[in-house]
Coordinates of C-alpha atoms and ligand atoms in Angstrom, one line a residue:
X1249 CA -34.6 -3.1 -2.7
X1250 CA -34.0 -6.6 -0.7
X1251 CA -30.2 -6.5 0.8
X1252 CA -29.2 -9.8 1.0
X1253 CA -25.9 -11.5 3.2
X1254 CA -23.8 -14.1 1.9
X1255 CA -20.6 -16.0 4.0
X1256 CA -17.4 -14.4 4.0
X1257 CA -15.7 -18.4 3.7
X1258 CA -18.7 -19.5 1.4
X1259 CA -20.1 -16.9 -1.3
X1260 CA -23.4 -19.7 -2.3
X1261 CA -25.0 -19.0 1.3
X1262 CA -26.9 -16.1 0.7
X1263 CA -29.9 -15.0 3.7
X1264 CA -31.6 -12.5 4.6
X1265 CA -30.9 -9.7 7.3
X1266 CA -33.3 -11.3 9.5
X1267 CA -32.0 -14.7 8.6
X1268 CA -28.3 -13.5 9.2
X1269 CA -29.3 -12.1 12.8
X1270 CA -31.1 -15.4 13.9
X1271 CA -28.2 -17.5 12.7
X1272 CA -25.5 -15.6 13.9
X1273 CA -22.6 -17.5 12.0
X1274 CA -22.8 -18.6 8.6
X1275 CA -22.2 -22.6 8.6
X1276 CA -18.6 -23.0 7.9
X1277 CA -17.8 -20.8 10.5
X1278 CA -17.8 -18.0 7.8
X1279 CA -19.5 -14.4 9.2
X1280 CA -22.5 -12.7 7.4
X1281 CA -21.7 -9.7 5.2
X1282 CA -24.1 -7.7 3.2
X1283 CA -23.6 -8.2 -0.7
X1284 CA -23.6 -4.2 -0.7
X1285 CA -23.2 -1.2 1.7
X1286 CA -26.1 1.1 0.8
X1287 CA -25.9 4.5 0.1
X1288 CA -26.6 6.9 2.9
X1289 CA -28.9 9.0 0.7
X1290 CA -30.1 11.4 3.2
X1291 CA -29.4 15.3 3.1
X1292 CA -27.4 16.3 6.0
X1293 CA -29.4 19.1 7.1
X1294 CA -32.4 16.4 7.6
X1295 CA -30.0 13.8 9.6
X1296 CA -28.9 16.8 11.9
X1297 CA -32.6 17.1 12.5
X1298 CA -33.0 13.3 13.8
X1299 CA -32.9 12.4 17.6
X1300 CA -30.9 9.1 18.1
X1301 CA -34.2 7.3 17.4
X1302 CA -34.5 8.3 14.1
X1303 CA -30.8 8.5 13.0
X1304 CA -31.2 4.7 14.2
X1305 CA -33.9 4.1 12.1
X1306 CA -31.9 6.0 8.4
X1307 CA -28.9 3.8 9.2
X1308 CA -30.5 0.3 9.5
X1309 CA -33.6 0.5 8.0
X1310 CA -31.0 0.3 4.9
X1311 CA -29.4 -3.2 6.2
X1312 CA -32.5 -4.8 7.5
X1313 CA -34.5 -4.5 4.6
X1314 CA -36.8 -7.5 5.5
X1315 CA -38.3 -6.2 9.2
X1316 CA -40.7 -3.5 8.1
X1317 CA -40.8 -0.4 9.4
X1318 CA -43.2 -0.9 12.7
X1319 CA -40.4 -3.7 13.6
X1320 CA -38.1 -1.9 13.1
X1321 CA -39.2 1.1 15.0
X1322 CA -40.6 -0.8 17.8
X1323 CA -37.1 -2.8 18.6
X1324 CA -35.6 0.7 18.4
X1325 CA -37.6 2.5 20.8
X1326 CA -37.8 -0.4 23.2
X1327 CA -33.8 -0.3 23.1
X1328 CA -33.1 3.4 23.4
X1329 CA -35.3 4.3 26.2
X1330 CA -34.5 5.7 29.6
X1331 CA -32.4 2.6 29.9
X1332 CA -29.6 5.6 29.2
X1333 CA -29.1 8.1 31.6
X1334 CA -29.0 11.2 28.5
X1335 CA -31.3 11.4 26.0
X1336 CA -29.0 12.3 23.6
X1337 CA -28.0 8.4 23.8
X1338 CA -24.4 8.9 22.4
X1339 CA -23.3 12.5 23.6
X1340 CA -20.4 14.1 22.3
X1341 CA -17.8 15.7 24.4
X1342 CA -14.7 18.2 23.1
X1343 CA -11.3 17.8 25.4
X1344 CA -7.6 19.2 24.0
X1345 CA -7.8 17.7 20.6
X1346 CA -10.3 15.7 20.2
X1347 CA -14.0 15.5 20.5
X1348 CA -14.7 12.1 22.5
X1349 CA -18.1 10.4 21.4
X1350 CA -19.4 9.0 24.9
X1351 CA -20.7 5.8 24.3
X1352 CA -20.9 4.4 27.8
X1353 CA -24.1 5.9 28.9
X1354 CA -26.3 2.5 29.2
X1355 CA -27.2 0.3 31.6
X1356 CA -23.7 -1.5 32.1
X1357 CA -21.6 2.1 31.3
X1358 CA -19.8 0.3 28.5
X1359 CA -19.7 0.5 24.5
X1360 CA -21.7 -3.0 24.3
X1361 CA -24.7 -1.8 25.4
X1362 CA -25.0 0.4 22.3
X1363 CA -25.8 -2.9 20.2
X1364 CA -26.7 -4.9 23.2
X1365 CA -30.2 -3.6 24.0
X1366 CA -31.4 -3.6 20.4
X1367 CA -29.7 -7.5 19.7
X1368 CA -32.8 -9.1 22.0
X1369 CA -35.4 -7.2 20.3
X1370 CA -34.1 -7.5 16.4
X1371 CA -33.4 -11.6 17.8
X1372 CA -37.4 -12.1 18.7
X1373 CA -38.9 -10.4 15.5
X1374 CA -36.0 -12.4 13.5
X1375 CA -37.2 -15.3 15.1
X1376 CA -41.4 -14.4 14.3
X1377 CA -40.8 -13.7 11.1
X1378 CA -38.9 -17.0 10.2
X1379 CA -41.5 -19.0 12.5
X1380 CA -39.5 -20.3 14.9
X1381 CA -41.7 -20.9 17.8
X1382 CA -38.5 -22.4 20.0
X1383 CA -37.5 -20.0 23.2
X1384 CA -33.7 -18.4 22.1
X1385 CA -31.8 -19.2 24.9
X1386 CA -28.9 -17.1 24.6
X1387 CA -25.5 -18.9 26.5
X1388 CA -22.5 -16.6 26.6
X1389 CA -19.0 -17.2 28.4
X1390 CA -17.8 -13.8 29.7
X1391 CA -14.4 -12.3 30.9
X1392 CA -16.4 -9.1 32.5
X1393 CA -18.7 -6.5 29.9
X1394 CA -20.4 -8.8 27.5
X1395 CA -21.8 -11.3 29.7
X1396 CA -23.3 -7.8 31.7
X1397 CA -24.5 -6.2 28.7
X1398 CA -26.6 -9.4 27.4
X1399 CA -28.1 -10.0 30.6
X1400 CA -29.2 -6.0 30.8
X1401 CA -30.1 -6.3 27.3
X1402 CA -31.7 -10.1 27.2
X1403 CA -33.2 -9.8 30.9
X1404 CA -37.0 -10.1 31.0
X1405 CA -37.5 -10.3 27.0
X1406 CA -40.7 -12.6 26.2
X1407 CA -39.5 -15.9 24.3
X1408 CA -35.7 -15.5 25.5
X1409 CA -33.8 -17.0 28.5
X1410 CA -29.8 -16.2 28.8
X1411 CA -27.2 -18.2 30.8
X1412 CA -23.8 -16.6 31.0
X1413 CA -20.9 -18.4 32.7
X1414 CA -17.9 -16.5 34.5
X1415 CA -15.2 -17.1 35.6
X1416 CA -15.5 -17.4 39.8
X1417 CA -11.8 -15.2 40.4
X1418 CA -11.4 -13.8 37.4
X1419 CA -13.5 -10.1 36.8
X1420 CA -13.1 -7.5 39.1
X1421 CA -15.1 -7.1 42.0
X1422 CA -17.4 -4.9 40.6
X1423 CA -17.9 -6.5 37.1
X1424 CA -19.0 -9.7 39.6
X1425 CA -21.4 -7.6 42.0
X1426 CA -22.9 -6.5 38.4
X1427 CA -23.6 -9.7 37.5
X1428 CA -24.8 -11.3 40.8
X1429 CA -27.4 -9.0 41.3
X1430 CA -28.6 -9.2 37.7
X1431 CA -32.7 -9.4 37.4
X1432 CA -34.8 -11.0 35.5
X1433 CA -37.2 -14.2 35.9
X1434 CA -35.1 -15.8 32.4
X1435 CA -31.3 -14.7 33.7
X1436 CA -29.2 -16.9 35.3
X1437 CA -25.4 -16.3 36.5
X1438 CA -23.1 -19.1 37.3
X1439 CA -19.4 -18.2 37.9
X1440 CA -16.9 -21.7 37.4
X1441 CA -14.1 -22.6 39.0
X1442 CA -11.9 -21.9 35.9
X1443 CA -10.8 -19.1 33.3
X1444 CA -12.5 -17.6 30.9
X1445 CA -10.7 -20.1 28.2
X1446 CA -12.3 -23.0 30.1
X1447 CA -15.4 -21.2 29.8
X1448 CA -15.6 -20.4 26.2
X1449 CA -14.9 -23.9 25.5
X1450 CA -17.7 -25.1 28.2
X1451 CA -19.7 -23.0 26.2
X1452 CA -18.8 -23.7 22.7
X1453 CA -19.2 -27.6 23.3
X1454 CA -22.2 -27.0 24.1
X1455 CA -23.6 -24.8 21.2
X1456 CA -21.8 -28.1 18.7
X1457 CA -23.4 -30.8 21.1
X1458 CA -26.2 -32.3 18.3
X1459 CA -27.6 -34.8 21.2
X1460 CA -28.2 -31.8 23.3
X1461 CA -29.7 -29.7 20.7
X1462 CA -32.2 -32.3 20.0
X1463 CA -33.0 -32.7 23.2
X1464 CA -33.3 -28.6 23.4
X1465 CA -36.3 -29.0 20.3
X1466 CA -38.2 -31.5 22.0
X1467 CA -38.8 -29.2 24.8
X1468 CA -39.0 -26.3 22.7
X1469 CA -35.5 -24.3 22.8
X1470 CA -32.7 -23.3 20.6
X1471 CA -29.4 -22.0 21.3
X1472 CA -28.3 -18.5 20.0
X1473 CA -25.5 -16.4 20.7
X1474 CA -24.8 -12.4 21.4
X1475 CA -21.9 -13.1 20.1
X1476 CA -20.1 -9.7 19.0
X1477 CA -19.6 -11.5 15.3
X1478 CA -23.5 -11.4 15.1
X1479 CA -24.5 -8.8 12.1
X1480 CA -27.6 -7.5 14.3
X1481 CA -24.6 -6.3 16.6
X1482 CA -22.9 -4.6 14.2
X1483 CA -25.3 -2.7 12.3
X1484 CA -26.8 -0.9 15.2
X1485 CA -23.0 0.5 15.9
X1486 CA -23.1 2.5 12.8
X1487 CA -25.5 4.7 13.8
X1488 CA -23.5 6.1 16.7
X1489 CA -20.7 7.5 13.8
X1490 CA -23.4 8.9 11.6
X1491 CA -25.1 10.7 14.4
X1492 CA -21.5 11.9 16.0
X1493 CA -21.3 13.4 12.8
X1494 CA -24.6 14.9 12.2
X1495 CA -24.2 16.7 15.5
X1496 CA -20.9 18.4 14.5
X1497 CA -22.6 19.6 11.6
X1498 CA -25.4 20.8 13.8
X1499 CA -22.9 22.6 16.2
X1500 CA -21.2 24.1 13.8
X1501 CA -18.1 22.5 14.1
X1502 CA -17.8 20.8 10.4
X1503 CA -19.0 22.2 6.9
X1504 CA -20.8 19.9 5.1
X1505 CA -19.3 17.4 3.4
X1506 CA -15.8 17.9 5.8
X1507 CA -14.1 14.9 6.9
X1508 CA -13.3 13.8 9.7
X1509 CA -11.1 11.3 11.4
X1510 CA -12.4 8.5 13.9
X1511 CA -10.4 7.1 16.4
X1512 CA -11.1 3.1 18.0
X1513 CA -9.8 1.5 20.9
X1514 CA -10.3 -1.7 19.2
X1515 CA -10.6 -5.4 20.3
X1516 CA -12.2 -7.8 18.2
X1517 CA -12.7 -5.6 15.3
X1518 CA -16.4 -4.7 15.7
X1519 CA -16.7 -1.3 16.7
X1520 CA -14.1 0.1 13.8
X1521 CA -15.3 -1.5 11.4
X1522 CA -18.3 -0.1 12.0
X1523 CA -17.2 3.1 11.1
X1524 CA -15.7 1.7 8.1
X1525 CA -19.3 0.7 6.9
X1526 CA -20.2 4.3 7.5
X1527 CA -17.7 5.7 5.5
X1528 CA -18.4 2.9 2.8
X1529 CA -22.4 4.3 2.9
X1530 CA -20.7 7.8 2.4
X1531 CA -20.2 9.1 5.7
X1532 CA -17.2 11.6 4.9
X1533 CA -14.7 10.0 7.5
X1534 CA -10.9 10.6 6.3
X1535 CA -8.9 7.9 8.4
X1536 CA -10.1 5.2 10.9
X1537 CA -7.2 5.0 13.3
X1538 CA -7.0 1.7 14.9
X1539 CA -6.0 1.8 18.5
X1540 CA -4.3 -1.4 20.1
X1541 CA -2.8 -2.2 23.5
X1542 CA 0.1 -3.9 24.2
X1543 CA -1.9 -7.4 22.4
X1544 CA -1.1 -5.3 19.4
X1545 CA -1.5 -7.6 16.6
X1546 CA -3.8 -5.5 14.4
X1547 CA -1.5 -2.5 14.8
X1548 CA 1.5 -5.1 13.4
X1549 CA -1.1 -6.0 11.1
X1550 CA -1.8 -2.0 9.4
X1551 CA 1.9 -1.9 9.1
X1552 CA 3.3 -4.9 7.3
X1553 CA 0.3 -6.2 6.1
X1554 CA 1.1 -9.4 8.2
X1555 CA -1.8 -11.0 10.7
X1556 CA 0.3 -13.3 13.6
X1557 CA -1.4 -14.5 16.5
X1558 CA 1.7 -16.1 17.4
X1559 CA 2.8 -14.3 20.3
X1560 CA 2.3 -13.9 25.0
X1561 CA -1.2 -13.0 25.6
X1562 CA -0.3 -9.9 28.0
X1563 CA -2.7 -8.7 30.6
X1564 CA -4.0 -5.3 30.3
X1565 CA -5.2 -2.1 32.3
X1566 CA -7.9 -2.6 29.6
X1567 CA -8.8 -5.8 29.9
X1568 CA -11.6 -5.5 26.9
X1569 CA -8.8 -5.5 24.3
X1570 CA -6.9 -8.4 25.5
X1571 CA -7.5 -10.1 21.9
X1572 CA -5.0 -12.1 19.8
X1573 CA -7.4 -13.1 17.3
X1574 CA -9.8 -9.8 16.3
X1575 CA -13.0 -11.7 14.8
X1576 CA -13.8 -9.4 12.6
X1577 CA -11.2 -8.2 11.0
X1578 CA -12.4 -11.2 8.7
X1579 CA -15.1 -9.5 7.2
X1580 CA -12.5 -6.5 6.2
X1581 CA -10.2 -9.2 4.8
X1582 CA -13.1 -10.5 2.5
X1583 CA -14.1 -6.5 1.5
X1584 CA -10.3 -5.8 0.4
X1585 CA -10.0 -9.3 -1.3
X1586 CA -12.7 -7.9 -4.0
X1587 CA -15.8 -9.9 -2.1
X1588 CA -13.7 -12.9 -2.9
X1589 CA -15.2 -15.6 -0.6
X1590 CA -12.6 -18.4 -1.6
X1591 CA -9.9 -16.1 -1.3
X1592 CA -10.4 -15.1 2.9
X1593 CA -10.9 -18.4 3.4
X1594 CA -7.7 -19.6 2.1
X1595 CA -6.4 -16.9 4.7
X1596 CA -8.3 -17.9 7.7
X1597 CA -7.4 -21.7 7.1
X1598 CA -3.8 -20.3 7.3
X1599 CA -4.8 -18.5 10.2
X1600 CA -6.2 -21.5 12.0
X1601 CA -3.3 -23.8 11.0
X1602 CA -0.1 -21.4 11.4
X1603 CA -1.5 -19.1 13.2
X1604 CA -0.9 -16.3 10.8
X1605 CA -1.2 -15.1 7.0
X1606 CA -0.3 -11.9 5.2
X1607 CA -2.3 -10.2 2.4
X1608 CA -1.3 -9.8 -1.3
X1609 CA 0.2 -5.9 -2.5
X1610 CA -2.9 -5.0 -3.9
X1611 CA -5.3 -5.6 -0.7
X1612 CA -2.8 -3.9 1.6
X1613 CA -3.1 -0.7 -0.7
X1614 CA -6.4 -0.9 0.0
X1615 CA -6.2 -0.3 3.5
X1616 CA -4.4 3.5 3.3
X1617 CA -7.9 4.7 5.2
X1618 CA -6.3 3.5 7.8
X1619 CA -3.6 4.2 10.4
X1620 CA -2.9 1.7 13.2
X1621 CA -0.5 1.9 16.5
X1622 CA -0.7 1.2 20.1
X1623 CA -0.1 2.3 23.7
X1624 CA 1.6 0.9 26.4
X1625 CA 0.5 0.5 29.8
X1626 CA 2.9 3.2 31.1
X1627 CA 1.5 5.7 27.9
X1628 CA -1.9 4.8 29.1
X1629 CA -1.7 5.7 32.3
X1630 CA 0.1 8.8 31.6
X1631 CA -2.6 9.9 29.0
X1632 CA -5.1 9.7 31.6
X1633 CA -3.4 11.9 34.2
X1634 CA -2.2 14.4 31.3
X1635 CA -6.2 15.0 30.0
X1636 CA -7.0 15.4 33.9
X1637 CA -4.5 17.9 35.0
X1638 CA -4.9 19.7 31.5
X1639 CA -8.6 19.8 31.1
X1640 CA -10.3 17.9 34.1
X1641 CA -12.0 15.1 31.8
X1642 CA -11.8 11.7 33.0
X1643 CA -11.4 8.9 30.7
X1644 CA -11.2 5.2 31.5
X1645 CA -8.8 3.1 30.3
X1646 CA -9.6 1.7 26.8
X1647 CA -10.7 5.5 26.0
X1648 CA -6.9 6.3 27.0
X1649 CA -5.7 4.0 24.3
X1650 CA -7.3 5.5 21.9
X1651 CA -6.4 9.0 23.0
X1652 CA -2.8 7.7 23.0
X1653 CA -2.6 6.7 19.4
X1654 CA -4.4 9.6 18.5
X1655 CA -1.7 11.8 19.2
X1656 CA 1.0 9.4 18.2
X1657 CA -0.7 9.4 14.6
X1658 CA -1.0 13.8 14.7
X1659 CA 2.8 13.4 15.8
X1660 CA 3.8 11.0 12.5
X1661 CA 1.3 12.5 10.2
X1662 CA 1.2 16.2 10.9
X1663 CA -2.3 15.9 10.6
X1664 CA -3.5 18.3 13.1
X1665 CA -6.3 20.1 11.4
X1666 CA -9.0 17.0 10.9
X1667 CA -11.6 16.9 13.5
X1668 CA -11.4 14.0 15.5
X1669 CA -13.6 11.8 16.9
X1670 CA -12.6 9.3 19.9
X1671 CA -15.0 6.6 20.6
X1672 CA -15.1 6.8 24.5
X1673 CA -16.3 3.4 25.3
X1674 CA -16.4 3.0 28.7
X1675 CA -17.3 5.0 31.8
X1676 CA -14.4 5.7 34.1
X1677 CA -16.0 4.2 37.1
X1678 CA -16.0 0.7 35.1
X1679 CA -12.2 0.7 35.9
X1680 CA -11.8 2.9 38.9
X1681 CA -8.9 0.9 40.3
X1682 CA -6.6 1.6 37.4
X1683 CA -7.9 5.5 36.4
X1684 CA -7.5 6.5 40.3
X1685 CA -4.3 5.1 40.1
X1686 CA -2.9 6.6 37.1
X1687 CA -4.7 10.0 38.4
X1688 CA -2.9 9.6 41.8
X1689 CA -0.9 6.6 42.6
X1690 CA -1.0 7.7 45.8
X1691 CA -4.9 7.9 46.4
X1692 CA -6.0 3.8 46.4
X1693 CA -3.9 2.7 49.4
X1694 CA -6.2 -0.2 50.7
X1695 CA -9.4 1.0 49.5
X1696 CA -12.2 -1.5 48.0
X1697 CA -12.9 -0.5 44.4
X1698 CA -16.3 1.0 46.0
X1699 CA -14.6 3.1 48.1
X1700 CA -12.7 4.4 45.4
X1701 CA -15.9 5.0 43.3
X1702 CA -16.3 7.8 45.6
X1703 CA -12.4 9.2 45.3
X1704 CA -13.2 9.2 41.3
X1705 CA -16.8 11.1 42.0
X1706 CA -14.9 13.6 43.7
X1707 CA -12.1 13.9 41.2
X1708 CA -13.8 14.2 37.9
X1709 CA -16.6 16.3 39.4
X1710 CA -19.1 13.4 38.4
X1711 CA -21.8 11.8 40.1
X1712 CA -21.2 8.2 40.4
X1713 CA -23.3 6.5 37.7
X1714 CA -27.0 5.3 38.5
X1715 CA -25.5 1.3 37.1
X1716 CA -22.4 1.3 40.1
X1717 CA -24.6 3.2 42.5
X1718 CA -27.7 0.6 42.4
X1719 CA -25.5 -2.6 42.9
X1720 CA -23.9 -1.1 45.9
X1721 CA -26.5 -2.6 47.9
X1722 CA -28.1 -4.6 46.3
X1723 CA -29.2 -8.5 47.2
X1724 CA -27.2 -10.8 45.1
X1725 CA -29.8 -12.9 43.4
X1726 CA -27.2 -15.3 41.5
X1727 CA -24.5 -17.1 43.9
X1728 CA -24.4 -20.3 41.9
X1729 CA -20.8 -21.7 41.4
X1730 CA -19.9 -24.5 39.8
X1731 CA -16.9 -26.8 38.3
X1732 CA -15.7 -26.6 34.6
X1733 CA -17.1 -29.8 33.8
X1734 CA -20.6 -28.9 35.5
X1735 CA -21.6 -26.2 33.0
X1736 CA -24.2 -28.4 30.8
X1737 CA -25.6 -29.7 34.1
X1738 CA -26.5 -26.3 35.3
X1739 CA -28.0 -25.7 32.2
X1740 CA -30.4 -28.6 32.1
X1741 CA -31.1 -28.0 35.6
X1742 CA -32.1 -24.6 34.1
X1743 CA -34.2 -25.5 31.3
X1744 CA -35.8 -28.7 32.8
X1745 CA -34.5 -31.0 30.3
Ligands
PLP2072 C1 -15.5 -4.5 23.7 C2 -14.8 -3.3 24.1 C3 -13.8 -2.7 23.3 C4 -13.4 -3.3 21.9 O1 -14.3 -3.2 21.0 P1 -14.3 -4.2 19.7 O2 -15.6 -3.9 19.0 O3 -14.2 -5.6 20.2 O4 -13.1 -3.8 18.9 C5 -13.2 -1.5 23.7 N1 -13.5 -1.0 24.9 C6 -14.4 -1.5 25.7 C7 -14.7 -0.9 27.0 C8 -15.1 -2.7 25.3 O5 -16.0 -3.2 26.2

């Protein structure tokens, strides 16, 4: 049976998966939902059979139901190769209470590169199969991880070219070294003399410029985005859940059919509600416990039922959170309204005009699978050095959030018998400034964050990651800089055009 999407703002656009994936955003700015979550009909015993490959290949063969099975299969193996450093892709990993689902084990050691390295793949056959014969060239502004995860992901795919703008001062040292040594004949790196605001808008007038975008088709390109709204991101981050809890089963440590809980350190809404659309398919998860830092709008949001963007943007210790507006919370919003189109986009408009809106009685009781709360900087650090001293595990940052919460919410709820899962989704040594520090405040003195990749090695009994050890030396390949109002000439220069 054909799955189709339709617009969460406009219920008459209805496309197919391949369709949704190659237009990223439906066309009033609405995102693509499927018109039904499909059953996971698969015995358990079988799925705790299944390497990541095939567990991959259960989950969203049921969402893409127009690639056929060779597509499918071949953008799945070319994604989870040995571009991870564990063939188990996704392992899982039990400290004090919880069992943390590692999810940082690709080529930039952070969550994104779960969907990432499929996006490029499921992009080009989308693209095949609806005959477009354009090059995609992917443009992306970045504040650090996504722009690194799309070039990993995007470099050296046939019929692509990416472009991701930077800001010049504003990722850390080694988010930029990442970057700058990126390869890849169809990758290029530009950092601007401006913030990551001034790039997102660079960007996004781009991606509306019509004059450009003709010009684009004469020479044979279109724009697309990697975008974290895009549904061929979040699909492939379902499978991680299901698999997670496949290989409990398999350990022994569930029955079947036992629920457990799932704990997010969430941003813009992607990676939980992921795990909603496994427990929609029938994946028995018992709570989704949303974990926010101090921006902590969608842990406002699970307790009054109120959305308010109207507040200080405060800088983290996990900067990949730093979100006012969660993008996809908006496809939850449209589930919990009944699939009522005109009803979420009466509450965006309110969103985009008053920066806030609240949700009726009935849609809030709808939302008691979940628990939300946050941590603040101080808790964060302090949950780091507490799961170090007591067990020896290293978590990074965002991971910490989550940890956080998680015992706040066994705290409130008594709830200390569910087996939890903590997405874990980013290596330490992503952040080793700020997890050295809340380890040992007195250990980073005036060390570079290199130097300190060693102090952590040592620490947390790890060898430093293959992705931190490569760049070390490395030549940097990409030293282009340019001003805010330069961006579009850099990419003609680029293109040719
Ligand atoms: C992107 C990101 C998050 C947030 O995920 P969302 O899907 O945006 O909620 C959390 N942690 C890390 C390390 C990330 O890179």
């Amino acid at each position: 049976m054909e799955l189709h999407y339709t617009g969460t703002r406009n219920a008459d656009e209805k496309v197919t998966a391949s369709q949704a994936i190659l237009k990223g955003l439906a066309k009033d700015g609405g995102l693509f939902v499927p018109t039904e979550i499909p059953t996971l009909d698969i015995d358990l015993d079988t799925l705790a059979g299944m390497r990541y490959q095939e567990t991959a290949y259960a989950v969203m063969s049921r969402f893409l139901t127009d690639f056929t099975e060779e597509e499918l299969k071949r953008c799945i193996d070319a994604a989870y190769d040995d571009k991870f450093d564990t063939e188990e892709i996704a392992p899982l990993v039990q400290a004090k209470d919880a069992c943390y689902l590692e999810l940082f084990h690709g080529s930039t050691i952070a969550f994104k590169d779960m969907a990432l390295s499929i996006l490029p793949h499921l992009l080009i056959t989308a693209a095949k199969k609806n005959h477009v014969t354009n090059e995609i060239v992917i443009l992306t502004a970045t504040s650090g991880d996504t722009g690194k995860a799309a070039l990993a992901g995007f470099a050296d795919v046939k019929g692509t070219k990416i472009i991701v703008f930077y800001p010049k001062d504003g990722v850390s040292p080694i988010q930029k070294r990442q970057m700058v040594t990126q390869k890849g004949e169809n990758t290029l790196v530009v950092g601007i003399a401006g913030n990551f605001d001034q790039a997102q808008t660079g960007v996004k007038q781009m991606f509306s410029d019509a004059a450009l975008a003709e010009e684009m088709a004469v020479a044979g390109y279109q724009f697309s985005s990697a975008n974290s709204i895009n549904i061929g991101r979040l699909v492939p981050q379902i499978v991680y859940y299901v698999y997670a809890y496949a290989r409990l089963y398999k350990k022994g440590v569930i029955a079947k059919g036992e629920q457990i809980n799932v704990t997010v350190p969430t941003g813009n809404f992607g990676n939980i509600l992921a795990a909603y659309y496994a427990k929609q398919m029938g994946l028995p998860i018992a709570k989704l416990i949303c974990a926010s830092n101090e921006n902590k709008a969608l842990s406002d949001f699970f307790g009054s039922g109120a959305y308010d963007k109207n507040r200080d943007f405060i800088l983290t210790s996990s900067p990949s959170m730093d979100i006012l507006i969660s993008s996809n919370l908006e496809r939850l919003i449209y589930h919990i309204a009944g699939n009522d189109a005109e009803k979420n986009r009466s509450f965006m408009q309110s969103l985009s005009s008053t920066g806030r809106y609240e949700i009726t009685a009935e849609m809030k009781a709808q939302l008691s699978d979940f628990y939300g709360n946050y941590a603040t900087e101080e808790e964060t650090m302090q949950t780091i050095r507490a799961l170090y001293e007591q067990t020896g595990y290293v978590i990074d940052t965002h991971t910490a959030v989550a940890a956080c919460v998680y015992e706040k919410y066994r705290k409130e709820t008594h709830d200390v018998q569910t087996k939890t899962i903590i997405a874990s989704t980013a290596s330490p040594f992503k952040f080793t400034r700020s997890v050295v520090h809340a380890i040992d405040p007195n250990a980073c003195g005036s060390m570079t964050d290199f130097e300190l990749v060693d102090v952590l090695s040592r620490l947390a009994h790890v060898e430093v990651p293959a992705a931190i050890a490569s760049i070390r030396d490395a030549k940097t390949l990409h030293e282009g800089v340019c001003e805010t109002d330069g961006m579009e000439s850099v990419v003609r220069k680029f293109l040719h055009i």
